[in-house]
Amino acid sequence: MVNILFICTGNICRSPLAEGILRYKLKTVNIPAFIDSCGFESFHEGDPPDSRAQATAFKHGLDISSHRARLFSTEDFDRFDMIYVMDSSHYKNVMKVARKRSDMFKVDFILNLLYPGKNLGVMDPWYHDEKAFEQVYLQLDQVCELISQKLINKTNRL
Ligand code: 4NP
């Protein structure tokens, strides 16, 4: 069982999309996984994903409507094997509350999978339009495909 957490700011746009995309991909290839997402700002706590994020996911065949925004908690370090952040603000926030080195080793910028070591951020589509949501979706789809491939390779080697 692999446990992966995605983190963004409000947990209503980027990280719920990544969660939905990766959950679907891993289900398709029969890899047992617990995938979740959370945020660092409480403005939208308990809310479903932004309607534009839901619509974009739906267009690609995914239903993310049941997700509810929640905040990161330090116990997440115990529950998850990998914690992917969308940008440097989340990276700083999560590193600030890390309790030990093994917590820190779990955290990485999601785009480092595509652009190793560059620490690039995924654009926050919340301030933009539907086109931005589509761009973010496609980028997250590409990254989640890589995560899925990595896990398939790992499973085949076990
Ligand atoms: P997210 O986007 O971090 O991708 O969920 C945002 C959603 C809401 C806010 C900021 C970013 N906000 O400031 O309310």
PDB file of C-alpha atoms and ligand atoms in Angstrom:
ATOM      1  CA  MET A   1       0.000   0.000   0.000  1.00  0.00           C
ATOM      2  CA  VAL A   2       1.391   3.371  -0.985  1.00  0.00           C
ATOM      3  CA  ASN A   3       0.249   6.550   0.765  1.00  0.00           C
ATOM      4  CA  ILE A   4       0.625   9.834  -1.090  1.00  0.00           C
ATOM      5  CA  LEU A   5      -0.464  13.335  -0.030  1.00  0.00           C
ATOM      6  CA  PHE A   6      -0.731  16.412  -2.230  1.00  0.00           C
ATOM      7  CA  ILE A   7      -0.639  19.889  -0.709  1.00  0.00           C
ATOM      8  CA  CYS A   8      -1.699  23.277  -2.064  1.00  0.00           C
ATOM      9  CA  THR A   9      -2.988  26.506  -0.517  1.00  0.00           C
ATOM     10  CA  GLY A  10      -6.770  26.236  -0.275  1.00  0.00           C
ATOM     11  CA  ASN A  11      -7.154  22.508  -1.107  1.00  0.00           C
ATOM     12  CA  ILE A  12      -9.890  23.356  -3.598  1.00  0.00           C
ATOM     13  CA  CYS A  13      -8.006  23.561  -6.929  1.00  0.00           C
ATOM     14  CA  ARG A  14      -4.566  22.039  -7.531  1.00  0.00           C
ATOM     15  CA  SER A  15      -4.202  19.337  -4.877  1.00  0.00           C
ATOM     16  CA  PRO A  16      -7.731  17.859  -5.226  1.00  0.00           C
ATOM     17  CA  LEU A  17      -7.096  17.615  -8.985  1.00  0.00           C
ATOM     18  CA  ALA A  18      -3.791  15.786  -8.407  1.00  0.00           C
ATOM     19  CA  GLU A  19      -5.505  13.534  -5.869  1.00  0.00           C
ATOM     20  CA  GLY A  20      -8.312  12.605  -8.283  1.00  0.00           C
ATOM     21  CA  ILE A  21      -5.958  12.059 -11.213  1.00  0.00           C
ATOM     22  CA  LEU A  22      -3.486   9.841  -9.335  1.00  0.00           C
ATOM     23  CA  ARG A  23      -6.197   7.841  -7.570  1.00  0.00           C
ATOM     24  CA  TYR A  24      -7.761   7.030 -10.934  1.00  0.00           C
ATOM     25  CA  LYS A  25      -4.428   6.108 -12.546  1.00  0.00           C
ATOM     26  CA  LEU A  26      -3.398   3.782  -9.710  1.00  0.00           C
ATOM     27  CA  LYS A  27      -6.807   2.143  -9.628  1.00  0.00           C
ATOM     28  CA  THR A  28      -6.514   1.451 -13.357  1.00  0.00           C
ATOM     29  CA  VAL A  29      -3.224  -0.411 -12.851  1.00  0.00           C
ATOM     30  CA  ASN A  30      -4.354  -2.177  -9.649  1.00  0.00           C
ATOM     31  CA  ILE A  31      -1.834  -0.556  -7.332  1.00  0.00           C
ATOM     32  CA  PRO A  32      -3.263  -0.375  -3.793  1.00  0.00           C
ATOM     33  CA  ALA A  33      -2.953   3.213  -2.641  1.00  0.00           C
ATOM     34  CA  PHE A  34      -4.267   5.801  -0.233  1.00  0.00           C
ATOM     35  CA  ILE A  35      -4.242   9.169  -1.946  1.00  0.00           C
ATOM     36  CA  ASP A  36      -5.319  12.380  -0.231  1.00  0.00           C
ATOM     37  CA  SER A  37      -4.855  16.142  -0.395  1.00  0.00           C
ATOM     38  CA  CYS A  38      -4.918  19.086   1.977  1.00  0.00           C
ATOM     39  CA  GLY A  39      -4.059  22.762   2.239  1.00  0.00           C
ATOM     40  CA  PHE A  40      -2.484  25.358   4.480  1.00  0.00           C
ATOM     41  CA  GLU A  41      -5.146  28.082   4.457  1.00  0.00           C
ATOM     42  CA  SER A  42      -8.490  27.638   6.208  1.00  0.00           C
ATOM     43  CA  PHE A  43     -10.571  29.957   3.945  1.00  0.00           C
ATOM     44  CA  HIS A  44     -12.216  26.996   2.248  1.00  0.00           C
ATOM     45  CA  GLU A  45     -12.045  24.351   4.968  1.00  0.00           C
ATOM     46  CA  GLY A  46     -14.888  21.816   4.505  1.00  0.00           C
ATOM     47  CA  ASP A  47     -15.686  23.092   0.993  1.00  0.00           C
ATOM     48  CA  PRO A  48     -15.885  20.939  -2.145  1.00  0.00           C
ATOM     49  CA  PRO A  49     -13.366  21.673  -4.916  1.00  0.00           C
ATOM     50  CA  ASP A  50     -13.754  24.926  -6.858  1.00  0.00           C
ATOM     51  CA  SER A  51     -16.468  24.530  -9.513  1.00  0.00           C
ATOM     52  CA  ARG A  52     -13.902  25.181 -12.270  1.00  0.00           C
ATOM     53  CA  ALA A  53     -11.670  22.394 -10.921  1.00  0.00           C
ATOM     54  CA  GLN A  54     -14.679  20.055 -10.762  1.00  0.00           C
ATOM     55  CA  ALA A  55     -15.719  20.943 -14.306  1.00  0.00           C
ATOM     56  CA  THR A  56     -12.193  20.441 -15.660  1.00  0.00           C
ATOM     57  CA  ALA A  57     -11.884  17.052 -13.941  1.00  0.00           C
ATOM     58  CA  PHE A  58     -15.331  16.055 -15.185  1.00  0.00           C
ATOM     59  CA  LYS A  59     -14.370  16.954 -18.743  1.00  0.00           C
ATOM     60  CA  HIS A  60     -11.555  14.413 -18.404  1.00  0.00           C
ATOM     61  CA  GLY A  61     -13.853  11.770 -16.934  1.00  0.00           C
ATOM     62  CA  LEU A  62     -13.078  12.307 -13.236  1.00  0.00           C
ATOM     63  CA  ASP A  63     -15.540  13.132 -10.475  1.00  0.00           C
ATOM     64  CA  ILE A  64     -13.792  14.989  -7.625  1.00  0.00           C
ATOM     65  CA  SER A  65     -16.991  16.447  -6.142  1.00  0.00           C
ATOM     66  CA  SER A  66     -16.909  14.398  -2.925  1.00  0.00           C
ATOM     67  CA  HIS A  67     -13.614  15.863  -1.725  1.00  0.00           C
ATOM     68  CA  ARG A  68     -13.754  18.322   1.193  1.00  0.00           C
ATOM     69  CA  ALA A  69     -10.962  20.783   1.876  1.00  0.00           C
ATOM     70  CA  ARG A  70      -8.922  20.137   4.996  1.00  0.00           C
ATOM     71  CA  LEU A  71      -5.806  21.544   6.585  1.00  0.00           C
ATOM     72  CA  PHE A  72      -2.425  19.823   6.854  1.00  0.00           C
ATOM     73  CA  SER A  73      -1.748  18.232  10.228  1.00  0.00           C
ATOM     74  CA  THR A  74       1.595  16.978  11.591  1.00  0.00           C
ATOM     75  CA  GLU A  75       0.124  13.460  11.819  1.00  0.00           C
ATOM     76  CA  ASP A  76       0.110  13.522   8.020  1.00  0.00           C
ATOM     77  CA  PHE A  77       3.859  12.915   8.253  1.00  0.00           C
ATOM     78  CA  ASP A  78       3.047   9.543   9.869  1.00  0.00           C
ATOM     79  CA  ARG A  79       0.220   8.640   7.509  1.00  0.00           C
ATOM     80  CA  PHE A  80       1.979   9.315   4.197  1.00  0.00           C
ATOM     81  CA  ASP A  81       5.091   7.985   2.445  1.00  0.00           C
ATOM     82  CA  MET A  82       5.399  10.910   0.042  1.00  0.00           C
ATOM     83  CA  ILE A  83       4.140  14.473   0.356  1.00  0.00           C
ATOM     84  CA  TYR A  84       4.095  16.526  -2.847  1.00  0.00           C
ATOM     85  CA  VAL A  85       3.688  20.302  -2.662  1.00  0.00           C
ATOM     86  CA  MET A  86       2.542  22.554  -5.495  1.00  0.00           C
ATOM     87  CA  ASP A  87       4.830  25.521  -4.809  1.00  0.00           C
ATOM     88  CA  SER A  88       7.491  27.007  -2.553  1.00  0.00           C
ATOM     89  CA  SER A  89       5.004  28.504  -0.060  1.00  0.00           C
ATOM     90  CA  HIS A  90       3.678  25.034   0.756  1.00  0.00           C
ATOM     91  CA  TYR A  91       7.202  23.658   0.855  1.00  0.00           C
ATOM     92  CA  LYS A  92       8.209  26.278   3.450  1.00  0.00           C
ATOM     93  CA  ASN A  93       5.043  25.721   5.490  1.00  0.00           C
ATOM     94  CA  VAL A  94       5.362  21.960   5.617  1.00  0.00           C
ATOM     95  CA  MET A  95       9.108  22.039   6.347  1.00  0.00           C
ATOM     96  CA  LYS A  96       8.458  24.469   9.209  1.00  0.00           C
ATOM     97  CA  VAL A  97       6.292  21.905  11.015  1.00  0.00           C
ATOM     98  CA  ALA A  98       8.448  18.848  10.213  1.00  0.00           C
ATOM     99  CA  ARG A  99       9.399  17.134  13.485  1.00  0.00           C
ATOM    100  CA  LYS A 100      12.431  15.180  12.281  1.00  0.00           C
ATOM    101  CA  ARG A 101      14.639  14.564   9.274  1.00  0.00           C
ATOM    102  CA  SER A 102      12.565  11.585   8.122  1.00  0.00           C
ATOM    103  CA  ASP A 103       9.536  13.923   7.887  1.00  0.00           C
ATOM    104  CA  MET A 104      11.523  16.314   5.683  1.00  0.00           C
ATOM    105  CA  PHE A 105      12.694  13.524   3.359  1.00  0.00           C
ATOM    106  CA  LYS A 106       9.064  12.780   2.465  1.00  0.00           C
ATOM    107  CA  VAL A 107       8.457  16.272   1.069  1.00  0.00           C
ATOM    108  CA  ASP A 108       9.156  17.392  -2.486  1.00  0.00           C
ATOM    109  CA  PHE A 109       7.919  19.814  -5.112  1.00  0.00           C
ATOM    110  CA  ILE A 110       5.605  17.861  -7.413  1.00  0.00           C
ATOM    111  CA  LEU A 111       7.222  19.399 -10.511  1.00  0.00           C
ATOM    112  CA  ASN A 112      10.635  18.049  -9.475  1.00  0.00           C
ATOM    113  CA  LEU A 113       9.416  14.772 -10.973  1.00  0.00           C
ATOM    114  CA  LEU A 114       9.309  16.488 -14.368  1.00  0.00           C
ATOM    115  CA  TYR A 115      12.113  19.013 -13.843  1.00  0.00           C
ATOM    116  CA  PRO A 116      14.457  17.472 -11.243  1.00  0.00           C
ATOM    117  CA  GLY A 117      15.966  19.872  -8.740  1.00  0.00           C
ATOM    118  CA  LYS A 118      14.351  22.993 -10.215  1.00  0.00           C
ATOM    119  CA  ASN A 119      11.792  23.491  -7.395  1.00  0.00           C
ATOM    120  CA  LEU A 120       9.277  24.966  -9.853  1.00  0.00           C
ATOM    121  CA  GLY A 121       5.706  25.775  -8.780  1.00  0.00           C
ATOM    122  CA  VAL A 122       2.416  24.700 -10.349  1.00  0.00           C
ATOM    123  CA  MET A 123       0.511  27.866 -11.331  1.00  0.00           C
ATOM    124  CA  ASP A 124      -2.365  28.701  -9.009  1.00  0.00           C
ATOM    125  CA  PRO A 125      -5.391  28.641 -11.369  1.00  0.00           C
ATOM    126  CA  TRP A 126      -7.723  30.103  -8.727  1.00  0.00           C
ATOM    127  CA  TYR A 127      -6.800  33.629  -9.839  1.00  0.00           C
ATOM    128  CA  HIS A 128      -7.241  32.812 -13.531  1.00  0.00           C
ATOM    129  CA  ASP A 129      -9.838  31.317 -15.905  1.00  0.00           C
ATOM    130  CA  GLU A 130     -10.969  27.899 -17.141  1.00  0.00           C
ATOM    131  CA  LYS A 131      -8.072  27.789 -19.588  1.00  0.00           C
ATOM    132  CA  ALA A 132      -5.655  27.948 -16.646  1.00  0.00           C
ATOM    133  CA  PHE A 133      -7.470  25.054 -14.964  1.00  0.00           C
ATOM    134  CA  GLU A 134      -7.069  23.004 -18.139  1.00  0.00           C
ATOM    135  CA  GLN A 135      -3.327  23.814 -18.307  1.00  0.00           C
ATOM    136  CA  VAL A 136      -2.883  22.852 -14.652  1.00  0.00           C
ATOM    137  CA  TYR A 137      -4.872  19.653 -15.205  1.00  0.00           C
ATOM    138  CA  LEU A 138      -2.654  18.613 -18.122  1.00  0.00           C
ATOM    139  CA  GLN A 139       0.521  19.343 -16.153  1.00  0.00           C
ATOM    140  CA  LEU A 140      -0.732  17.378 -13.135  1.00  0.00           C
ATOM    141  CA  ASP A 141      -1.809  14.536 -15.412  1.00  0.00           C
ATOM    142  CA  GLN A 142       1.724  14.366 -16.822  1.00  0.00           C
ATOM    143  CA  VAL A 143       3.272  14.292 -13.338  1.00  0.00           C
ATOM    144  CA  CYS A 144       0.790  11.737 -12.003  1.00  0.00           C
ATOM    145  CA  GLU A 145       1.562   9.523 -14.987  1.00  0.00           C
ATOM    146  CA  LEU A 146       5.230   9.609 -13.935  1.00  0.00           C
ATOM    147  CA  ILE A 147       4.336   8.745 -10.324  1.00  0.00           C
ATOM    148  CA  SER A 148       2.209   5.883 -11.590  1.00  0.00           C
ATOM    149  CA  GLN A 149       5.021   4.578 -13.865  1.00  0.00           C
ATOM    150  CA  LYS A 150       7.513   4.765 -10.991  1.00  0.00           C
ATOM    151  CA  LEU A 151       5.194   2.744  -8.762  1.00  0.00           C
ATOM    152  CA  ILE A 152       4.553   0.178 -11.516  1.00  0.00           C
ATOM    153  CA  ASN A 153       8.335  -0.270 -11.965  1.00  0.00           C
ATOM    154  CA  LYS A 154       8.827  -0.604  -8.215  1.00  0.00           C
ATOM    155  CA  THR A 155       6.044  -3.196  -7.948  1.00  0.00           C
ATOM    156  CA  ASN A 156       7.533  -5.212 -10.823  1.00  0.00           C
ATOM    157  CA  ARG A 157      10.902  -5.306  -9.079  1.00  0.00           C
ATOM    158  CA  LEU A 158       9.507  -6.572  -5.761  1.00  0.00           C
TER     159      LEU A 158
HETATM  160  P1  4NP B   1      -5.427  25.990  -4.481  1.00  0.00           P
HETATM  161  O1  4NP B   1      -5.958  27.405  -5.001  1.00  0.00           O
HETATM  162  O2  4NP B   1      -4.329  26.259  -3.471  1.00  0.00           O
HETATM  163  O3  4NP B   1      -4.899  25.346  -5.723  1.00  0.00           O
HETATM  164  O4  4NP B   1      -6.606  25.269  -3.878  1.00  0.00           O
HETATM  165  C1  4NP B   1      -6.381  28.418  -4.116  1.00  0.00           C
HETATM  166  C2  4NP B   1      -7.672  28.428  -3.664  1.00  0.00           C
HETATM  167  C3  4NP B   1      -8.102  29.430  -2.810  1.00  0.00           C
HETATM  168  C4  4NP B   1      -7.230  30.414  -2.420  1.00  0.00           C
HETATM  169  C5  4NP B   1      -5.916  30.420  -2.872  1.00  0.00           C
HETATM  170  C6  4NP B   1      -5.491  29.409  -3.728  1.00  0.00           C
HETATM  171  N1  4NP B   1      -7.672  31.451  -1.552  1.00  0.00           N
HETATM  172  O5  4NP B   1      -6.882  32.370  -1.300  1.00  0.00           O
HETATM  173  O6  4NP B   1      -8.814  31.387  -1.076  1.00  0.00           O
END
